[in-house]
CSV table of C-alpha atoms in Angstrom, one decimal:
chain,number,residue,atom,x,y,z
E,275,MET,CA,-0.1,0.0,0.0
E,276,ARG,CA,1.2,3.4,-1.0
E,277,ASP,CA,1.8,5.9,1.8
E,278,THR,CA,-1.1,8.6,1.0
E,279,ARG,CA,-3.3,10.6,2.8
E,280,GLU,CA,-6.3,8.3,2.3
E,281,SER,CA,-4.0,5.2,3.7
E,282,ARG,CA,-3.2,7.2,6.8
E,283,LEU,CA,-6.7,8.1,7.5
E,284,LEU,CA,-7.8,4.6,7.0
E,285,LEU,CA,-5.1,3.4,9.6
E,286,VAL,CA,-6.0,5.9,12.3
E,287,LEU,CA,-9.9,4.8,11.7
E,288,LEU,CA,-9.0,1.2,12.1
E,289,VAL,CA,-6.9,1.7,15.4
E,290,ALA,CA,-9.9,3.7,16.8
E,291,VAL,CA,-12.3,0.9,15.9
E,292,ALA,CA,-9.9,-1.6,17.6
E,293,PHE,CA,-9.6,0.3,20.9
E,294,ALA,CA,-13.4,0.7,20.8
E,295,LEU,CA,-14.0,-2.8,20.5
E,296,ILE,CA,-11.7,-3.6,23.1
E,297,THR,CA,-13.3,-1.2,25.4
E,298,VAL,CA,-16.9,-2.7,24.9
E,299,ASP,CA,-15.5,-6.2,25.5
E,300,ILE,CA,-13.9,-5.3,28.7
E,301,ARG,CA,-17.1,-3.6,29.9
E,302,GLY,CA,-19.4,-6.2,28.7
E,303,GLY,CA,-17.7,-9.1,30.5
E,304,GLU,CA,-19.5,-12.3,30.0
E,305,ASP,CA,-22.2,-10.8,28.0
E,306,SER,CA,-19.8,-9.0,25.5
E,307,PRO,CA,-21.5,-8.5,22.1
E,308,VAL,CA,-18.1,-9.5,20.7
E,309,ASP,CA,-17.9,-13.0,22.4
E,310,GLY,CA,-19.6,-14.8,19.6
E,311,ALA,CA,-16.7,-13.2,17.3
E,312,ARG,CA,-14.1,-14.5,19.6
E,313,ARG,CA,-15.4,-18.1,19.8
E,314,ALA,CA,-15.8,-18.1,16.0
E,315,ALA,CA,-12.0,-16.9,15.6
E,316,ALA,CA,-10.9,-19.7,18.2
E,317,THR,CA,-12.8,-22.0,16.2
E,318,VAL,CA,-10.9,-21.0,13.0
E,319,PHE,CA,-7.5,-20.6,14.4
E,320,GLY,CA,-7.3,-23.0,17.1
E,321,PRO,CA,-6.3,-26.1,14.9
E,322,ILE,CA,-3.6,-23.7,13.5
E,323,GLU,CA,-2.3,-22.7,16.8
E,324,ASP,CA,-2.2,-26.4,18.1
E,325,GLY,CA,-0.4,-27.2,15.1
E,326,VAL,CA,2.2,-24.4,15.6
E,327,SER,CA,2.5,-25.2,19.4
E,328,THR,CA,3.2,-28.8,18.4
E,329,ALA,CA,6.0,-27.7,16.1
E,330,VAL,CA,7.6,-25.8,18.6
E,331,ASP,CA,7.4,-28.1,21.4
E,332,PRO,CA,10.7,-30.0,20.5
E,333,ILE,CA,12.6,-26.6,20.3
E,334,GLY,CA,10.9,-25.9,24.1
E,335,ASN,CA,12.0,-29.5,25.0
E,336,ALA,CA,15.4,-28.7,24.1
E,337,ILE,CA,15.6,-25.5,25.8
E,338,SER,CA,14.2,-27.2,29.1
E,339,ALA,CA,16.7,-30.2,28.6
E,340,ILE,CA,19.6,-27.5,28.5
E,341,ARG,CA,18.2,-26.2,31.7
E,342,GLU,CA,17.6,-29.3,33.2
E,343,SER,CA,21.2,-30.6,32.0
E,344,GLY,CA,22.9,-28.0,34.2
E,345,SER,CA,20.9,-29.3,37.2
E,346,ARG,CA,21.5,-32.7,36.5
E,347,HIS,CA,25.2,-31.9,35.9
E,348,ASP,CA,25.1,-30.3,39.6
E,349,ARG,CA,23.5,-33.3,40.9
E,350,LEU,CA,26.0,-35.5,39.2
E,351,ALA,CA,29.1,-33.6,40.5
E,352,ALA,CA,27.2,-33.5,44.0
E,353,LEU,CA,27.1,-37.6,43.7
E,354,GLU,CA,30.5,-37.9,42.4
E,355,LYS,CA,31.7,-36.0,45.5
E,356,GLU,CA,29.5,-38.0,47.9
E,357,ASN,CA,31.1,-41.0,46.4
E,358,ALA,CA,34.9,-39.8,46.6
E,359,GLU,CA,33.9,-39.1,50.4
E,360,LEU,CA,32.5,-42.6,50.8
E,361,LYS,CA,35.8,-44.2,49.1
E,362,ALA,CA,37.9,-42.0,51.4
E,363,SER,CA,35.9,-43.1,54.3
E,364,LEU,CA,36.0,-46.8,53.5
E,365,GLY,CA,39.8,-46.2,52.7
E,366,SER,CA,40.4,-44.8,56.2
E,367,ASP,CA,38.1,-47.7,57.6
E,368,ASP,CA,40.5,-50.1,55.8
E,369,ARG,CA,43.4,-48.3,57.2
E,370,ASN,CA,42.0,-48.3,60.6
E,371,SER,CA,41.3,-52.0,60.3
E,372,SER,CA,44.8,-52.7,59.4
E,373,ARG,CA,46.1,-50.6,62.4
E,374,VAL,CA,43.8,-52.5,64.7
E,375,GLU,CA,45.2,-56.0,63.4
E,376,GLN,CA,48.7,-54.9,63.7
E,377,LEU,CA,48.2,-53.6,67.1
E,378,ASP,CA,46.6,-56.8,68.1
E,379,LYS,CA,49.4,-58.7,66.8
E,380,ILE,CA,52.0,-56.6,69.1
E,381,LEU,CA,49.9,-57.4,72.0
E,382,LYS,CA,50.0,-60.8,71.5
E,383,SER,CA,53.8,-60.9,70.7
E,384,ALA,CA,54.0,-58.8,74.0
E,385,ALA,CA,51.7,-61.3,76.2
E,386,ASN,CA,53.8,-64.3,74.7
E,387,GLY,CA,57.3,-62.8,75.5
E,388,GLN,CA,55.9,-61.0,78.9
E,389,TYR,CA,57.2,-57.8,77.4
E,390,GLY,CA,55.8,-54.4,78.7
E,391,ILE,CA,55.5,-52.1,75.6
E,392,LYS,CA,54.5,-48.6,74.6
E,393,GLY,CA,52.7,-48.4,71.2
E,394,ALA,CA,53.8,-45.9,68.8
E,395,GLU,CA,53.2,-44.6,65.4
E,396,VAL,CA,55.9,-44.3,62.5
E,397,ILE,CA,55.9,-40.8,61.7
E,398,ALA,CA,58.8,-40.2,59.3
E,399,ILE,CA,61.3,-42.2,57.7
E,400,GLY,CA,65.2,-41.7,57.5
E,401,ALA,CA,65.7,-39.3,60.5
E,402,ALA,CA,68.7,-37.3,61.2
E,403,GLN,CA,71.3,-40.1,60.5
E,404,GLY,CA,72.1,-39.5,57.1
E,405,PHE,CA,71.3,-42.1,54.6
E,406,SER,CA,70.9,-44.8,57.3
E,407,TRP,CA,67.8,-47.2,57.8
E,408,THR,CA,66.0,-45.2,60.3
E,409,VAL,CA,62.3,-44.1,61.3
E,410,THR,CA,61.1,-41.7,63.8
E,411,ILE,CA,58.3,-42.7,66.2
E,412,ASP,CA,55.7,-40.4,67.8
E,413,ILE,CA,56.9,-41.3,71.4
E,414,GLY,CA,59.6,-40.1,73.5
E,415,THR,CA,60.9,-39.4,77.0
E,416,ASN,CA,57.6,-38.0,78.2
E,417,ASP,CA,56.2,-41.4,77.5
E,418,GLY,CA,59.2,-43.4,79.3
E,419,VAL,CA,61.4,-44.0,76.2
E,420,THR,CA,65.1,-44.0,76.6
E,421,ARG,CA,68.2,-44.7,74.4
E,422,ASP,CA,68.9,-48.4,73.6
E,423,MET,CA,65.5,-49.9,74.1
E,424,THR,CA,64.2,-52.8,71.7
E,425,VAL,CA,61.5,-51.9,69.1
E,426,LEU,CA,59.4,-54.7,67.7
E,427,ASN,CA,56.0,-55.1,65.9
E,428,GLY,CA,53.9,-58.0,65.5
E,429,ASP,CA,56.1,-59.9,63.1
E,430,GLY,CA,59.4,-59.4,65.1
E,431,LEU,CA,62.4,-57.2,65.6
E,432,VAL,CA,62.3,-53.8,64.0
E,433,GLY,CA,65.6,-52.2,65.6
E,434,ARG,CA,66.8,-50.4,68.6
E,435,VAL,CA,66.0,-47.0,69.7
E,436,THR,CA,69.2,-44.7,69.3
E,437,THR,CA,68.3,-40.8,70.0
E,438,VAL,CA,65.2,-39.8,72.0
E,439,GLY,CA,63.4,-36.4,72.4
E,440,PRO,CA,60.5,-35.1,74.6
E,441,ASN,CA,57.9,-36.5,72.2
E,442,THR,CA,59.9,-38.2,69.3
E,443,ALA,CA,62.6,-40.9,69.1
E,444,THR,CA,64.5,-42.4,66.3
E,445,VAL,CA,64.9,-46.1,65.7
E,446,LEU,CA,67.8,-47.6,63.9
E,447,LEU,CA,66.2,-50.8,61.9
E,448,ALA,CA,67.3,-53.9,62.0
E,449,ASN,CA,68.4,-53.9,58.1
E,450,ASP,CA,70.9,-51.0,58.7
E,451,PRO,CA,74.5,-51.9,57.7
E,452,ASP,CA,75.6,-50.5,61.3
E,453,PHE,CA,73.1,-52.7,63.2
E,454,THR,CA,74.3,-55.9,64.8
E,455,VAL,CA,72.2,-58.1,67.1
E,456,GLY,CA,73.1,-61.1,69.1
E,457,THR,CA,71.1,-64.4,67.8
E,458,ARG,CA,70.1,-67.7,68.9
E,459,MET,CA,68.8,-70.6,66.7
E,460,GLU,CA,65.5,-71.9,67.4
E,461,ALA,CA,65.8,-75.7,69.2
E,462,THR,CA,69.6,-76.1,68.7
E,463,ASP,CA,70.4,-72.7,70.7
E,464,GLU,CA,73.5,-72.1,68.4
E,465,LEU,CA,74.7,-68.5,69.0
E,466,GLY,CA,75.6,-66.1,66.4
E,467,PHE,CA,75.6,-62.2,65.4
E,468,ALA,CA,73.1,-60.9,62.9
E,469,SER,CA,74.3,-57.8,60.9
E,470,GLY,CA,72.0,-55.6,58.3
E,471,GLN,CA,72.6,-55.5,54.5
E,472,GLY,CA,70.0,-53.0,53.8
E,473,ASP,CA,67.2,-54.5,51.2
E,474,ARG,CA,69.1,-57.8,51.2
E,475,PRO,CA,68.9,-60.4,53.7
E,476,LEU,CA,70.5,-60.1,57.3
E,477,ARG,CA,74.0,-61.7,57.5
E,478,VAL,CA,74.5,-64.2,60.3
E,479,GLU,CA,77.7,-65.2,61.5
E,480,LEU,CA,77.2,-68.5,63.9
E,481,LEU,CA,80.1,-69.0,66.5
E,482,ASN,CA,80.1,-72.7,65.6
E,483,GLY,CA,81.4,-73.3,62.3
E,484,LYS,CA,80.3,-77.0,62.5
E,485,ALA,CA,76.9,-76.2,63.4
E,486,LYS,CA,74.2,-78.1,61.7
E,487,VAL,CA,71.9,-75.3,60.0
E,488,LYS,CA,69.0,-75.7,57.1
E,489,GLU,CA,67.0,-73.6,54.9
E,490,GLY,CA,64.0,-72.8,57.0
E,491,ASP,CA,65.5,-72.7,60.6
E,492,ARG,CA,64.7,-69.6,62.6
E,493,LEU,CA,66.2,-67.2,64.6
E,494,VAL,CA,65.5,-65.1,68.0
E,495,THR,CA,67.3,-62.6,69.9
E,496,PHE,CA,69.9,-63.8,72.3
E,497,GLY,CA,69.6,-60.5,74.7
E,498,SER,CA,72.0,-58.3,76.1
E,499,GLN,CA,73.5,-57.5,79.4
E,500,ALA,CA,70.7,-55.8,81.6
E,501,ASP,CA,68.4,-56.2,78.6
E,502,LYS,CA,69.6,-53.3,76.8
E,503,PRO,CA,69.7,-52.9,73.8
E,504,PHE,CA,68.0,-56.1,73.0
E,505,VAL,CA,65.6,-58.3,75.0
E,506,PRO,CA,65.5,-61.9,74.5
E,507,GLY,CA,63.3,-63.8,72.3
E,508,VAL,CA,62.3,-61.5,69.7
E,509,PRO,CA,61.8,-63.2,66.5
E,510,VAL,CA,64.4,-62.3,63.9
E,511,GLY,CA,64.1,-64.1,60.6
E,512,VAL,CA,64.0,-67.3,58.9
E,513,VAL,CA,67.3,-68.8,57.1
E,514,SER,CA,67.3,-68.5,53.5
E,515,ARG,CA,70.6,-69.6,52.5
E,516,VAL,CA,73.7,-71.5,54.1
E,517,ASP,CA,77.2,-70.8,53.1
E,518,PRO,CA,78.8,-74.3,52.7
E,519,SER,CA,81.1,-75.1,55.7
E,520,ARG,CA,84.7,-75.0,54.8
E,521,GLY,CA,86.0,-75.7,58.4
E,522,ASP,CA,86.3,-71.9,59.4
E,523,LEU,CA,85.9,-70.8,63.0
E,524,THR,CA,82.4,-69.5,62.2
E,525,ARG,CA,79.7,-70.2,59.8
E,526,THR,CA,77.7,-67.8,57.5
E,527,LEU,CA,73.8,-67.7,57.0
E,528,TYR,CA,71.5,-65.5,55.3
E,529,VAL,CA,68.2,-64.8,57.1
E,530,LYS,CA,65.0,-63.4,55.5
E,531,PRO,CA,63.8,-61.1,58.3
E,532,TYR,CA,60.1,-61.5,59.7
E,533,VAL,CA,59.6,-57.8,59.6
E,534,ALA,CA,58.9,-55.6,56.1
E,535,PHE,CA,61.2,-52.6,56.9
E,536,THR,CA,59.5,-50.5,54.3
E,537,GLN,CA,55.9,-51.1,55.5
E,538,LEU,CA,56.2,-50.0,59.2
E,539,ASP,CA,53.2,-48.3,60.9
E,540,ILE,CA,52.5,-49.3,64.2
E,541,VAL,CA,55.3,-50.6,66.5
E,542,GLY,CA,56.0,-51.3,70.1
E,543,VAL,CA,58.9,-50.1,72.3
E,544,VAL,CA,59.7,-52.5,75.3
E,545,VAL,CA,60.0,-50.4,78.5
E,546,GLN,CA,60.3,-53.3,80.5
E,547,ALA,CA,62.0,-56.4,79.9
E,548,PRO,CA,60.5,-60.1,80.5
E,549,ARG,CA,61.5,-61.7,84.1
E,550,LYS,CA,63.1,-64.6,82.3
E,551,ASP,CA,63.9,-65.7,78.8
E,552,PRO,CA,60.7,-66.4,76.6
E,553,ARG,CA,62.8,-68.5,74.5
E,554,ASP,CA,61.2,-69.7,71.2
E,555,THR,CA,57.4,-68.7,72.6
E,556,VAL,CA,57.2,-65.5,70.6
E,557,LEU,CA,57.7,-67.3,67.2
E,558,PRO,CA,54.8,-67.9,65.1
E,559,ALA,CA,53.4,-71.3,64.7
E,560,LYS,CA,55.0,-73.3,62.0
E,561,PRO,CA,53.0,-73.8,58.7
E,562,LYS,CA,51.6,-77.4,58.7
E,563,PRO,CA,53.0,-79.3,55.9
E,564,THR,CA,50.5,-79.9,53.0
E,565,PRO,CA,50.0,-83.6,52.8
E,566,THR,CA,50.9,-85.4,49.4
E,567,PRO,CA,47.9,-87.2,48.3
E,568,THR,CA,48.3,-90.8,47.3
E,569,VAL,CA,46.4,-92.8,44.6
E,570,THR,CA,45.8,-96.5,45.0
E,571,VAL,CA,45.1,-98.4,42.1
E,572,THR,CA,43.1,-101.4,42.3
E,573,VAL,CA,43.2,-104.0,39.5
E,574,THR,CA,40.1,-105.8,38.9
E,575,PRO,CA,40.4,-109.4,37.4
E,576,ASP,CA,38.6,-110.1,34.2
E,577,ALA,CA,35.9,-112.7,34.5
E,578,GLU,CA,36.5,-113.9,31.2
E,579,ALA,CA,40.4,-114.1,31.4
E,580,PRO,CA,42.1,-117.5,31.6
E,581,LEU,CA,43.2,-119.0,34.7
E,582,ASP,CA,46.9,-120.1,35.8
E,583,GLY,CA,48.0,-118.7,32.3
E,584,GLN,CA,46.1,-121.4,30.2
E,585,ALA,CA,45.0,-120.4,26.8
E,586,ASP,CA,41.1,-121.0,25.9
E,587,GLU,CA,40.6,-124.0,24.2
E,588,GLN,CA,39.2,-123.5,20.7
């Protein structure tokens, strides 16, 4: 339509009529004279609106999905966080269970050997003694710990206390090259001295060069004068190799220690020695040998076989 004076007048007239109809409709309420026209329009345009609405719904659903995806993402993040916390809690429970088990083994060893002990936790590795095999524990003089006390765990000999502070102490581990402890063989009572070799088995020199020793034999601490630095009867390890006897005054053994020195956590410091030597009572029970199954084969004579080696007559 061309923009002329007549078209502008027509537009003004239509707007005026529209406002008039709106005013009449509002004032008329349910009795509005244009209600019939409204219903007719709804009848005509309703299906069209429904079709348009159906066409637009997927877009609305997509927008809704995007909005909900944000909330779902937040919920997923919350669930992942809860899951991580649960795993951490379970891990903590597992660690606590392991510690309870370690402490239980230490208490059993202390009861068998009649040792008075103070429980401690390993809080550092390789303390102030250079590159030696040492650990720091969280008890000291305030807990009754002094220098040259025996340290053990539920498996056996850990080491000895070397330096002590008010609340901590340094322990020289039994596998340190500067570590030496007197040993006694189970049953035979053969004496010797065990020395650390780092991550290799302990080296033991038996005083009797002709001693009969075999792989699998076990050793315990012999003990020291006044029970310092070592109390008697603490398990040391199991013989893993024996050097051939060559008529020397001593005999060399290699012993796998009971203690895993790289896995120390809970230990016990012996603050009171036993009244008497516990001998071999602290050693763990020997594993029972697995019986070798035997198979008996019984041959059943064939009923049709000939007797006395005679052939059947044809």
